[in-house]
CSV table of C-alpha atoms in Angstrom, one decimal:
chain,number,residue,atom,x,y,z
A,1,MET,CA,0.0,0.1,0.1
A,2,THR,CA,1.2,3.6,-0.6
A,3,ARG,CA,1.7,6.0,2.1
A,4,GLU,CA,-1.5,7.8,1.0
A,5,GLU,CA,-3.6,4.7,1.3
A,6,LEU,CA,-2.3,4.1,4.9
A,7,ARG,CA,-3.9,7.4,6.0
A,8,VAL,CA,-6.5,7.1,8.7
A,9,THR,CA,-8.3,9.7,10.7
A,10,ARG,CA,-8.8,9.8,14.4
A,11,GLU,CA,-12.5,9.0,13.9
A,12,GLU,CA,-12.0,6.2,11.6
A,13,LEU,CA,-9.5,4.4,13.8
A,14,ARG,CA,-11.5,4.9,16.9
A,15,LYS,CA,-14.5,3.4,15.2
A,16,GLU,CA,-12.6,0.4,13.8
A,17,LEU,CA,-10.9,-0.3,17.1
A,18,THR,CA,-14.2,0.0,19.1
A,19,GLU,CA,-16.0,-2.4,16.8
A,20,ALA,CA,-13.1,-4.9,17.0
A,21,LEU,CA,-13.1,-4.6,20.9
A,22,ALA,CA,-16.8,-4.9,21.3
A,23,PRO,CA,-17.1,-8.7,21.0
A,24,VAL,CA,-14.1,-9.7,22.9
A,25,LEU,CA,-14.5,-7.5,26.2
A,26,ASP,CA,-16.7,-8.9,28.9
A,27,ALA,CA,-19.2,-6.6,30.6
A,28,GLU,CA,-16.8,-5.5,33.4
A,29,ALA,CA,-14.1,-4.5,31.0
A,30,SER,CA,-16.4,-2.9,28.6
A,31,THR,CA,-17.9,-0.7,31.4
A,32,TRP,CA,-14.3,0.1,32.7
A,33,LEU,CA,-13.1,1.1,29.2
A,34,ALA,CA,-16.2,3.2,28.6
A,35,GLY,CA,-15.7,5.1,31.8
A,36,ALA,CA,-11.9,5.5,31.1
A,37,ARG,CA,-12.7,6.9,27.7
A,38,GLU,CA,-15.1,9.4,29.2
A,39,ARG,CA,-12.5,10.4,31.8
A,40,VAL,CA,-9.7,10.9,29.3
A,41,GLY,CA,-12.0,12.9,26.9
A,42,GLY,CA,-12.8,15.2,29.9
A,43,ASP,CA,-9.3,15.4,31.3
A,44,ALA,CA,-6.1,14.5,29.4
A,45,GLY,CA,-4.3,14.2,32.6
A,46,ALA,CA,-6.3,11.1,33.5
A,47,ALA,CA,-4.5,9.1,30.8
A,48,ALA,CA,-1.4,9.0,33.0
A,49,VAL,CA,-3.2,6.6,35.6
A,50,LEU,CA,-5.6,4.8,33.2
A,51,LEU,CA,-3.2,3.8,30.5
A,52,PRO,CA,-1.1,1.5,32.8
A,53,ALA,CA,-4.2,-0.2,34.1
A,54,VAL,CA,-5.5,-1.3,30.7
A,55,GLY,CA,-4.0,-4.7,30.5
A,56,ARG,CA,-5.3,-5.8,33.9
A,57,ARG,CA,-8.7,-4.3,33.3
A,58,CYS,CA,-9.3,-5.3,29.6
A,59,GLY,CA,-7.0,-8.2,29.1
A,60,ARG,CA,-4.1,-8.8,26.8
A,61,GLY,CA,-5.0,-11.5,24.3
A,62,PRO,CA,-4.8,-11.3,20.6
A,63,LEU,CA,-7.6,-9.2,19.0
A,64,PRO,CA,-9.2,-10.6,15.8
A,65,VAL,CA,-9.5,-7.6,13.4
A,66,ARG,CA,-11.0,-7.3,9.9
A,67,GLY,CA,-9.6,-6.0,6.7
A,68,THR,CA,-9.5,-2.3,7.2
A,69,LEU,CA,-7.4,-2.4,10.4
A,70,ARG,CA,-4.8,-4.5,8.8
A,71,ARG,CA,-3.8,-1.9,6.2
A,72,GLY,CA,-1.9,-4.5,4.2
A,73,ARG,CA,0.1,-5.6,7.4
A,74,PRO,CA,-0.4,-8.6,9.7
A,75,ALA,CA,-3.3,-8.5,12.1
A,76,SER,CA,-0.9,-7.5,14.9
A,77,TRP,CA,-3.4,-6.1,17.4
A,78,THR,CA,-3.9,-7.2,21.0
A,79,VAL,CA,-6.9,-6.3,23.2
A,80,ASP,CA,-4.6,-4.0,25.5
A,81,ASP,CA,-2.9,-2.3,22.4
A,82,ALA,CA,-6.3,-1.6,21.0
A,83,ALA,CA,-7.9,-0.3,24.2
A,84,ARG,CA,-4.9,2.0,25.0
A,85,VAL,CA,-4.9,3.4,21.5
A,86,VAL,CA,-8.7,4.0,21.8
A,87,LEU,CA,-8.0,5.9,25.0
A,88,LEU,CA,-5.3,8.0,23.3
A,89,LEU,CA,-7.6,8.8,20.5
A,90,GLU,CA,-10.0,10.4,23.2
A,91,LEU,CA,-7.4,12.9,24.2
A,92,PRO,CA,-9.3,16.3,24.2
A,93,CYS,CA,-6.4,18.2,22.6
A,94,THR,CA,-4.6,18.8,19.3
A,95,GLY,CA,-1.5,20.3,17.8
A,96,GLU,CA,1.2,21.3,20.3
A,97,ALA,CA,-0.8,20.4,23.4
A,98,LEU,CA,-1.4,16.9,21.9
A,99,THR,CA,2.3,16.6,21.2
A,100,ALA,CA,3.3,17.5,24.7
A,101,ARG,CA,0.7,15.1,26.1
A,102,LEU,CA,1.9,12.2,24.0
A,103,ASP,CA,5.5,13.0,24.7
A,104,ASP,CA,4.8,12.9,28.5
A,105,LEU,CA,2.8,9.6,28.2
A,106,TYR,CA,5.7,8.0,26.2
A,107,ARG,CA,8.4,9.3,28.5
A,108,HIS,CA,6.8,8.1,31.6
A,109,GLY,CA,5.2,5.0,30.0
A,110,ASP,CA,6.3,1.3,30.3
A,111,ALA,CA,7.0,-0.7,27.1
A,112,HIS,CA,3.2,-1.4,26.6
A,113,GLU,CA,2.2,2.2,27.0
A,114,ARG,CA,5.1,3.5,24.7
A,115,ARG,CA,3.9,1.1,22.0
A,116,ALA,CA,0.3,2.4,22.3
A,117,VAL,CA,1.5,6.0,21.9
A,118,LEU,CA,3.5,5.0,18.8
A,119,ARG,CA,0.6,3.2,17.3
A,120,SER,CA,-1.8,6.1,18.1
A,121,LEU,CA,0.3,8.2,15.7
A,122,ASP,CA,-1.1,6.2,12.8
A,123,ALA,CA,-4.2,8.4,13.2
A,124,LEU,CA,-2.9,11.4,15.4
A,125,GLY,CA,0.2,11.9,13.3
A,126,ALA,CA,-1.9,14.2,11.0
A,127,GLU,CA,-2.5,16.5,14.1
A,128,VAL,CA,1.1,16.7,15.5
A,129,GLY,CA,3.0,16.8,12.1
A,130,GLY,CA,6.6,15.8,12.5
A,131,ALA,CA,6.7,16.7,16.2
A,132,ALA,CA,6.4,13.3,17.4
A,133,LEU,CA,9.4,12.1,15.5
A,134,PRO,CA,11.6,12.2,18.5
A,135,LEU,CA,9.4,9.4,20.1
A,136,LEU,CA,10.2,7.2,17.0
A,137,HIS,CA,13.8,7.9,17.1
A,138,ASP,CA,13.8,6.9,20.8
A,139,ALA,CA,11.9,3.6,20.0
A,140,LEU,CA,14.3,2.8,17.1
A,141,ARG,CA,17.3,3.2,19.4
A,142,THR,CA,16.0,0.2,21.6
A,143,ASN,CA,16.3,-3.4,20.7
A,144,ASP,CA,12.8,-4.0,22.0
A,145,THR,CA,11.0,-5.5,19.1
A,146,ARG,CA,7.7,-4.5,20.5
A,147,LEU,CA,8.8,-0.9,20.1
A,148,VAL,CA,10.6,-1.3,16.8
A,149,ALA,CA,7.6,-2.9,15.2
A,150,ALA,CA,5.4,-0.1,16.4
A,151,ALA,CA,7.8,2.6,14.9
A,152,VAL,CA,7.7,1.4,11.5
A,153,GLY,CA,3.9,1.8,11.1
A,154,PRO,CA,2.2,4.3,8.8
A,155,TYR,CA,3.5,7.4,10.7
A,156,GLY,CA,7.1,6.3,10.3
A,157,ALA,CA,6.5,5.4,6.8
A,158,ALA,CA,5.2,9.0,6.1
A,159,ARG,CA,7.5,11.0,8.3
A,160,LEU,CA,10.8,9.3,9.0
A,161,PRO,CA,13.6,10.9,7.0
A,162,ALA,CA,14.9,8.4,4.4
A,163,PRO,CA,18.2,7.5,6.2
A,164,ALA,CA,16.5,7.0,9.5
A,165,TRP,CA,13.7,4.9,7.8
A,166,ARG,CA,16.2,2.7,6.0
A,167,GLN,CA,18.0,2.0,9.2
A,168,ALA,CA,14.7,1.2,10.8
A,169,VAL,CA,13.9,-1.4,8.0
A,170,LEU,CA,17.5,-2.9,8.6
A,171,LYS,CA,17.0,-2.9,12.3
A,172,CYS,CA,13.8,-5.0,11.8
A,173,VAL,CA,15.9,-7.6,9.9
A,174,PHE,CA,18.5,-7.6,12.6
A,175,THR,CA,16.1,-7.9,15.6
A,176,GLY,CA,13.8,-10.4,13.8
A,177,VAL,CA,10.7,-8.1,13.2
A,178,PRO,CA,9.2,-9.5,10.0
A,179,LEU,CA,9.4,-7.0,7.1
A,180,SER,CA,5.7,-7.6,6.6
A,181,VAL,CA,4.9,-5.3,9.4
A,182,VAL,CA,6.8,-2.4,7.9
A,183,ALA,CA,4.1,0.0,6.6
A,184,GLY,CA,4.5,1.1,3.0
A,185,LEU,CA,7.7,-0.9,2.4
A,186,ASP,CA,7.1,-1.4,-1.3
A,187,ASP,CA,6.2,2.3,-1.8
A,188,ARG,CA,9.1,3.6,0.0
A,189,ALA,CA,12.0,1.1,-0.7
A,190,ASP,CA,14.6,2.8,-2.8
A,191,ALA,CA,17.9,1.9,-4.5
A,192,GLU,CA,19.9,2.7,-1.3
A,193,LEU,CA,17.8,0.3,0.8
A,194,THR,CA,18.4,-2.4,-1.9
A,195,ARG,CA,22.1,-1.7,-1.7
A,196,MET,CA,22.1,-2.0,2.1
A,197,MET,CA,20.2,-5.3,1.9
A,198,THR,CA,22.5,-6.7,-0.8
A,199,ASP,CA,25.5,-5.8,1.3
A,200,TYR,CA,23.9,-7.4,4.2
A,201,ALA,CA,23.1,-10.7,2.3
A,202,ARG,CA,26.7,-10.7,1.0
A,203,GLU,CA,28.1,-10.4,4.6
A,204,ARG,CA,26.0,-13.2,5.7
A,205,THR,CA,27.1,-15.5,2.9
A,206,ALA,CA,30.7,-14.6,3.4
A,207,ALA,CA,30.3,-15.7,7.0
A,208,GLY,CA,28.8,-18.9,5.9
A,209,ARG,CA,25.5,-17.9,7.3
A,210,ASP,CA,21.9,-18.1,5.9
A,211,VAL,CA,20.3,-15.0,4.3
A,212,PRO,CA,17.1,-14.4,6.3
A,213,ALA,CA,14.1,-15.4,4.2
A,214,ASP,CA,12.7,-11.9,4.5
A,215,VAL,CA,15.9,-10.4,3.0
A,216,ALA,CA,15.9,-12.9,0.3
A,217,ARG,CA,12.4,-12.2,-0.7
A,218,PHE,CA,13.0,-8.4,-0.5
A,219,LEU,CA,16.0,-8.8,-2.9
A,220,GLU,CA,14.0,-11.2,-5.2
A,221,VAL,CA,11.5,-8.6,-6.4
A,222,ARG,CA,14.1,-5.9,-6.8
B,1,MET,CA,10.0,-28.2,39.9
B,2,ARG,CA,8.4,-24.9,39.1
B,3,ILE,CA,10.2,-21.9,40.6
B,4,PHE,CA,9.2,-18.3,41.2
B,5,ASP,CA,12.3,-16.3,42.4
B,6,PRO,CA,10.6,-13.6,44.6
B,7,HIS,CA,13.9,-11.5,44.7
B,8,ILE,CA,16.5,-11.4,42.0
B,9,HIS,CA,18.4,-8.5,40.3
B,10,MET,CA,18.4,-9.7,36.8
B,11,THR,CA,19.7,-6.3,35.5
B,12,SER,CA,23.2,-7.6,36.6
B,13,ARG,CA,22.9,-11.0,35.1
B,14,THR,CA,23.6,-12.4,31.7
B,15,THR,CA,21.5,-14.3,29.1
B,16,ASP,CA,23.4,-17.4,30.2
B,17,ASP,CA,21.8,-17.1,33.6
B,18,TYR,CA,18.4,-16.7,32.1
B,19,GLU,CA,18.9,-20.0,30.1
B,20,ARG,CA,20.2,-21.9,33.1
B,21,MET,CA,17.4,-20.5,35.3
B,22,TYR,CA,14.8,-21.6,32.8
B,23,GLN,CA,16.4,-25.1,32.7
B,24,ALA,CA,16.2,-25.2,36.4
B,25,GLY,CA,12.5,-24.5,36.4
B,26,VAL,CA,12.3,-20.8,37.0
B,27,ARG,CA,9.3,-19.5,35.2
B,28,ALA,CA,8.6,-16.2,37.0
B,29,LEU,CA,10.5,-13.7,39.1
B,30,VAL,CA,10.3,-10.3,40.8
B,31,GLU,CA,13.3,-7.9,40.5
B,32,PRO,CA,13.1,-5.3,43.3
B,33,ALA,CA,14.5,-1.9,42.7
B,34,PHE,CA,17.6,-1.5,44.7
B,35,TRP,CA,21.0,0.3,44.6
B,36,LEU,CA,23.6,-0.6,41.9
B,37,GLY,CA,26.9,-0.8,43.6
B,38,GLN,CA,27.9,2.6,42.3
B,39,PRO,CA,25.9,5.3,44.0
B,40,ARG,CA,23.6,7.4,41.7
B,41,THR,CA,23.9,11.1,41.8
B,42,SER,CA,20.7,12.2,40.2
B,43,VAL,CA,17.1,11.5,39.6
B,44,GLY,CA,17.7,11.0,35.9
B,45,SER,CA,19.6,7.8,36.5
B,46,PHE,CA,16.7,6.4,38.5
B,47,VAL,CA,14.3,7.2,35.8
B,48,ASP,CA,16.4,5.1,33.4
B,49,TYR,CA,16.8,2.3,35.8
B,50,PHE,CA,13.0,2.3,36.5
B,51,ASP,CA,12.2,2.4,32.8
B,52,GLY,CA,14.5,-0.6,32.4
B,53,LEU,CA,12.6,-2.5,35.0
B,54,VAL,CA,9.3,-2.0,33.3
B,55,GLY,CA,10.7,-2.0,29.7
B,56,TRP,CA,13.9,-3.9,28.6
B,57,GLU,CA,14.3,-6.4,31.4
B,58,PRO,CA,10.8,-7.9,31.1
B,59,PHE,CA,11.4,-8.1,27.3
B,60,ARG,CA,14.8,-9.9,27.8
B,61,ALA,CA,13.3,-12.4,30.4
B,62,ALA,CA,10.4,-13.1,28.0
B,63,GLN,CA,12.9,-14.2,25.3
B,64,PHE,CA,13.9,-17.0,27.7
B,65,GLY,CA,10.3,-18.0,28.7
B,66,ILE,CA,10.4,-16.2,32.0
B,67,ARG,CA,7.8,-13.8,33.4
B,68,HIS,CA,9.5,-10.7,34.9
B,69,HIS,CA,7.8,-8.4,37.5
B,70,CYS,CA,9.4,-5.8,39.6
B,71,THR,CA,9.0,-3.7,42.8
B,72,MET,CA,9.8,0.0,42.9
B,73,ALA,CA,11.1,2.2,45.6
B,74,LEU,CA,13.9,4.6,46.7
B,75,ASN,CA,16.3,2.2,48.6
B,76,PRO,CA,17.5,3.0,52.1
B,77,LYS,CA,21.0,3.6,51.1
B,78,GLU,CA,20.4,6.1,48.5
B,79,ALA,CA,17.6,7.7,50.6
B,80,ASN,CA,20.3,9.3,52.6
B,81,ASP,CA,21.6,11.4,49.5
B,82,PRO,CA,19.5,14.6,49.2
B,83,ARG,CA,20.2,14.5,45.4
B,84,CYS,CA,18.1,11.3,45.1
B,85,ARG,CA,15.3,12.2,47.4
B,86,PRO,CA,13.1,13.7,44.6
B,87,VAL,CA,12.8,10.1,43.4
B,88,LEU,CA,10.0,9.8,45.9
B,89,ASP,CA,7.9,12.3,43.6
B,90,LEU,CA,8.3,10.0,40.6
B,91,LEU,CA,7.2,6.9,42.4
B,92,PRO,CA,3.4,7.5,42.2
B,93,ARG,CA,3.5,7.3,38.4
B,94,TYR,CA,5.6,4.1,38.4
B,95,LEU,CA,3.7,2.4,41.1
B,96,GLU,CA,0.6,2.4,38.6
B,97,LYS,CA,2.6,0.3,36.1
B,98,ASP,CA,1.4,-3.2,35.1
B,99,GLY,CA,4.6,-5.0,36.1
B,100,VAL,CA,4.9,-3.4,39.3
B,101,VAL,CA,3.8,-5.9,42.0
B,102,ALA,CA,5.1,-4.2,45.3
B,103,VAL,CA,6.7,-1.2,46.8
B,104,GLY,CA,10.3,-2.2,47.6
B,105,GLU,CA,13.1,-2.5,48.6
B,106,VAL,CA,12.4,-0.2,51.5
B,107,GLY,CA,13.7,-0.4,55.0
B,108,TYR,CA,16.9,0.4,56.7
B,109,ASP,CA,20.7,0.5,55.8
B,110,SER,CA,22.3,2.6,58.6
B,111,MET,CA,19.1,3.5,60.4
B,112,THR,CA,19.4,7.3,60.0
B,113,PRO,CA,16.6,9.8,60.4
B,114,GLU,CA,16.5,10.2,56.6
B,115,GLU,CA,16.0,6.4,56.2
B,116,ASP,CA,13.1,6.6,58.9
B,117,GLU,CA,11.3,9.4,56.9
B,118,VAL,CA,11.8,7.7,53.4
B,119,PHE,CA,10.7,4.3,54.8
B,120,ALA,CA,7.4,5.7,56.5
B,121,ARG,CA,6.6,7.7,53.3
B,122,GLN,CA,6.9,4.8,51.1
B,123,LEU,CA,4.7,2.6,53.3
B,124,ALA,CA,2.1,5.3,52.8
B,125,LEU,CA,2.6,5.0,49.1
B,126,ALA,CA,1.9,1.3,49.3
B,127,ALA,CA,-1.4,2.0,51.0
B,128,GLU,CA,-2.3,4.6,48.4
B,129,HIS,CA,-1.5,2.4,45.5
B,130,ASP,CA,-2.9,-0.8,47.0
B,131,LEU,CA,0.4,-2.8,46.9
B,132,PRO,CA,2.3,-5.1,49.1
B,133,VAL,CA,5.7,-4.2,50.5
B,134,LEU,CA,9.1,-5.7,50.3
B,135,VAL,CA,11.4,-4.7,53.3
B,136,HIS,CA,15.0,-5.1,53.1
B,137,THR,CA,16.6,-5.7,56.6
B,138,PRO,CA,20.2,-4.2,57.2
B,139,HIS,CA,23.4,-6.1,57.1
B,140,ARG,CA,24.9,-4.4,59.9
B,141,ASP,CA,23.1,-4.4,63.3
B,142,LYS,CA,20.5,-6.8,61.7
B,143,ALA,CA,18.6,-7.8,64.8
B,144,ALA,CA,17.9,-4.3,65.9
B,145,GLY,CA,17.2,-3.2,62.4
B,146,THR,CA,14.6,-6.0,61.9
B,147,ARG,CA,12.8,-5.1,65.2
B,148,ARG,CA,12.8,-1.4,64.2
B,149,SER,CA,11.4,-2.3,60.8
B,150,LEU,CA,8.5,-4.4,62.4
B,151,ASP,CA,7.8,-1.3,64.6
B,152,VAL,CA,7.5,1.0,61.6
B,153,VAL,CA,5.4,-1.5,59.7
B,154,ARG,CA,3.0,-1.9,62.8
B,155,GLU,CA,2.7,2.0,63.1
B,156,SER,CA,2.0,2.3,59.4
B,157,GLY,CA,-1.3,0.3,59.8
B,158,LEU,CA,-0.6,-1.9,56.8
B,159,PRO,CA,-2.0,-5.4,57.2
B,160,PRO,CA,1.1,-7.7,58.1
B,161,GLU,CA,0.1,-10.2,55.5
B,162,ARG,CA,0.9,-7.6,52.8
B,163,VAL,CA,4.5,-7.1,54.1
B,164,VAL,CA,7.5,-9.3,53.5
B,165,ILE,CA,10.6,-8.7,55.8
B,166,ASP,CA,13.5,-10.0,53.7
B,167,HIS,CA,17.0,-11.2,54.2
B,168,LEU,CA,16.2,-13.0,57.5
B,169,ASN,CA,18.3,-15.6,59.3
B,170,GLU,CA,18.2,-17.8,62.5
B,171,VAL,CA,18.3,-14.8,64.8
B,172,THR,CA,15.7,-12.5,63.1
B,173,VAL,CA,13.1,-15.0,61.9
B,174,GLY,CA,11.4,-15.4,65.2
B,175,PRO,CA,10.0,-11.9,65.7
B,176,VAL,CA,8.9,-11.7,62.0
B,177,ALA,CA,7.1,-15.1,62.4
B,178,ASP,CA,5.2,-13.7,65.4
B,179,SER,CA,4.3,-10.4,63.6
B,180,GLY,CA,2.2,-12.0,60.9
B,181,CYS,CA,4.5,-10.6,58.2
B,182,TRP,CA,5.9,-12.9,55.4
B,183,MET,CA,9.5,-14.1,56.0
B,184,GLY,CA,12.0,-13.8,53.2
B,185,PHE,CA,15.4,-15.5,52.9
B,186,SER,CA,18.2,-14.9,50.5
B,187,ILE,CA,20.3,-17.9,49.8
B,188,TYR,CA,23.9,-17.0,48.8
B,189,PRO,CA,27.1,-18.9,48.3
B,190,ASP,CA,29.0,-17.5,51.3
B,191,THR,CA,26.9,-14.8,53.1
B,192,LYS,CA,23.4,-14.5,54.5
B,193,MET,CA,21.8,-17.9,54.4
B,194,ASP,CA,22.7,-21.2,52.7
B,195,GLU,CA,20.3,-24.0,51.6
B,196,ASP,CA,20.9,-26.4,54.5
B,197,ARG,CA,20.3,-23.7,57.1
B,198,MET,CA,17.2,-22.7,55.3
B,199,VAL,CA,15.9,-26.3,55.5
B,200,ALA,CA,16.5,-26.2,59.3
B,201,ILE,CA,14.5,-23.1,59.5
B,202,LEU,CA,11.7,-24.6,57.5
B,203,ARG,CA,11.6,-27.6,59.9
B,204,GLU,CA,11.2,-25.3,62.8
B,205,TYR,CA,8.8,-22.6,61.4
B,206,GLY,CA,7.0,-24.6,58.8
B,207,THR,CA,6.4,-23.7,55.1
B,208,GLU,CA,3.7,-21.0,55.4
B,209,ARG,CA,4.5,-17.3,54.8
B,210,MET,CA,7.9,-18.4,53.7
B,211,LEU,CA,9.6,-16.9,50.6
B,212,VAL,CA,13.1,-18.2,49.4
B,213,ASN,CA,15.1,-16.2,46.9
B,214,SER,CA,18.5,-16.1,45.4
B,215,ALA,CA,18.8,-12.3,45.4
B,216,ALA,CA,21.5,-12.8,42.8
B,217,ASP,CA,23.0,-9.5,41.8
B,218,TRP,CA,26.5,-8.2,40.7
B,219,GLY,CA,28.2,-9.6,43.7
B,220,ARG,CA,29.2,-13.2,44.3
B,221,SER,CA,25.8,-14.9,44.1
B,222,ASP,CA,24.0,-17.8,42.3
B,223,PRO,CA,20.7,-17.5,40.6
B,224,LEU,CA,20.1,-21.3,40.9
B,225,LYS,CA,20.1,-21.1,44.7
B,226,THR,CA,16.3,-21.4,44.7
B,227,ARG,CA,16.6,-24.7,42.9
B,228,ARG,CA,19.4,-25.8,45.3
B,229,THR,CA,17.0,-25.1,48.2
B,230,GLY,CA,14.3,-27.2,46.7
B,231,GLU,CA,16.7,-30.0,46.2
B,232,ALA,CA,17.9,-29.8,49.8
B,233,MET,CA,14.3,-29.8,51.1
B,234,LEU,CA,13.6,-33.0,49.1
B,235,ALA,CA,16.8,-34.6,50.4
B,236,ALA,CA,15.7,-33.7,53.9
B,237,GLY,CA,12.3,-35.4,53.6
B,238,PHE,CA,10.0,-32.5,52.5
B,239,THR,CA,7.5,-33.5,49.9
B,240,ASP,CA,7.2,-32.2,46.3
B,241,ASP,CA,4.1,-30.4,47.4
B,242,ASP,CA,6.1,-28.7,50.2
B,243,VAL,CA,8.7,-27.5,47.7
B,244,ASP,CA,6.0,-26.3,45.4
B,245,GLN,CA,4.5,-24.3,48.1
B,246,VAL,CA,7.7,-22.5,49.1
B,247,LEU,CA,9.1,-22.1,45.6
B,248,TRP,CA,5.9,-21.3,43.7
B,249,ARG,CA,2.6,-21.0,45.5
B,250,ASN,CA,3.9,-18.7,48.3
B,251,PRO,CA,5.4,-15.9,46.0
B,252,VAL,CA,2.3,-16.2,43.9
B,253,GLU,CA,0.1,-15.7,46.9
B,254,PHE,CA,2.2,-12.8,48.3
B,255,TYR,CA,2.8,-10.9,45.1
B,256,GLY,CA,-0.7,-11.9,43.8
B,257,GLN,CA,-2.1,-9.4,46.4
B,258,SER,CA,-1.1,-6.6,43.9
B,259,GLY,CA,-3.7,-8.0,41.4
B,260,ARG,CA,-1.0,-7.6,38.8
B,261,LEU,CA,0.9,-10.9,38.4
B,262,VAL,CA,0.8,-12.4,34.9
B,263,LEU,CA,1.9,-16.0,34.9
B,264,ASP,CA,1.1,-17.3,31.5
B,265,VAL,CA,3.8,-18.4,29.2
B,266,PRO,CA,5.3,-15.3,27.5
B,267,ALA,CA,4.1,-15.2,23.9
B,268,ASP,CA,7.6,-13.9,23.1
B,269,ALA,CA,9.3,-17.1,23.9
B,270,GLY,CA,7.2,-19.3,21.6
B,271,THR,CA,7.0,-19.7,17.9
B,272,LEU,CA,6.5,-16.9,15.5
B,273,PHE,CA,3.0,-16.6,14.3
B,274,GLU,CA,1.1,-13.9,12.6
B,275,GLY,CA,-0.2,-11.1,15.0
B,276,ASN,CA,0.8,-11.5,18.6
B,277,SER,CA,4.3,-12.6,18.0
B,278,VAL,CA,5.3,-9.2,16.4
B,279,LEU,CA,4.1,-7.1,19.2
B,280,ARG,CA,5.3,-9.4,22.0
B,281,GLY,CA,8.7,-9.8,20.4
B,282,THR,CA,9.9,-12.2,17.8
B,283,PRO,CA,12.9,-14.6,18.1
B,284,ALA,CA,15.8,-13.4,16.0
């Protein structure tokens, strides 16, 4: 999919995630989430306490999703990821205030909360512009595949400068994040990325090691 | 033998240790926030340490099939440094995190007035955030430090069943047993307790409210001391069920009071399948 096709608005994503969550949340979790959404919608500060509680309130299992939420990528949603993103989509602010709030929630978040902030940028990216890029750079400095995978979503595809984006793709290869989760890979892959992948494959072969299947497939179509 | 190590500082261990622990039966652990050998000089280095305890370290543990939880606190030693005191203002945010199952290690190091104040404030935080407490007892003047810790816990009004007093030995176990608090023992190669002395204490005091840990850190220590204690118990005639109670059910019961223990098999450790594996981490 192209970067254009990956675009989604706050309302669209909120609706899609809400629909996906409805059949899997039990009555207690559902009531809790509805209350939490209302609280965040009325007071952005409430998110600091509510986001960390999502896993234990709503569950953490895989979330079955339909076509639109996949956006050409694996159906990589869990219940807690989706519920946290829904809460973030309720934040009653935009522009600079939204950037500052997301920055705070990321900086003080555990790995799950950080991942949710990164994933919320799929929709909120349009409202913060490039101002959330430092969060992606932070995530891409870790070797935590949960964060690396979340940083190569649609926001990263649209906003990461070319050198950082290529490094991010290579980092996926090195940390074992499947390239199928890289949003807009075919759209954005350029000659320089192909050269980097080719060099990597050569290095592996010279060392008597296998070329990862993902890299071989990537190079096959170039 | 399934093992839950209720006190182990994994930040200072290697992946070899994780592998050996898994082979020995360790499936879950709690890493208490403590000092790091080199004293910290600013709040910023605590932030990075705490972030690691709810970020990188659980991720690393999951790669080896082990569930990682932690406790958070300003430790007594560094409570004496005014540059570290503002850590107390950070704690409320961390004490809401999913992987945080207790407030700790709190307690005494040199029993200074600063330590008194920080200990009491953090017991209040435990009540506010509905979390159990892990109390470290001092190495120097241990018997007096243990009695004083029990006094402070009593004054705090926290129910004793929500408190573990750790690093106990033959001299300090008695008053803790009487107090109703949980009893923690760190089994080390040369210091604190060894596995045979531990077995003797279990014979005398029974297996209830008992927590056995390796407390392994950057000093001379052994992350398999929990397993060795289980073996020593069996050799001394304790049953498999007794071992399971001490090494698994007891820590689950104690930390389970937080409502935040997750004891399923980490998805990260298993095979790669579409969906969950990506977000929970894929094997390289």
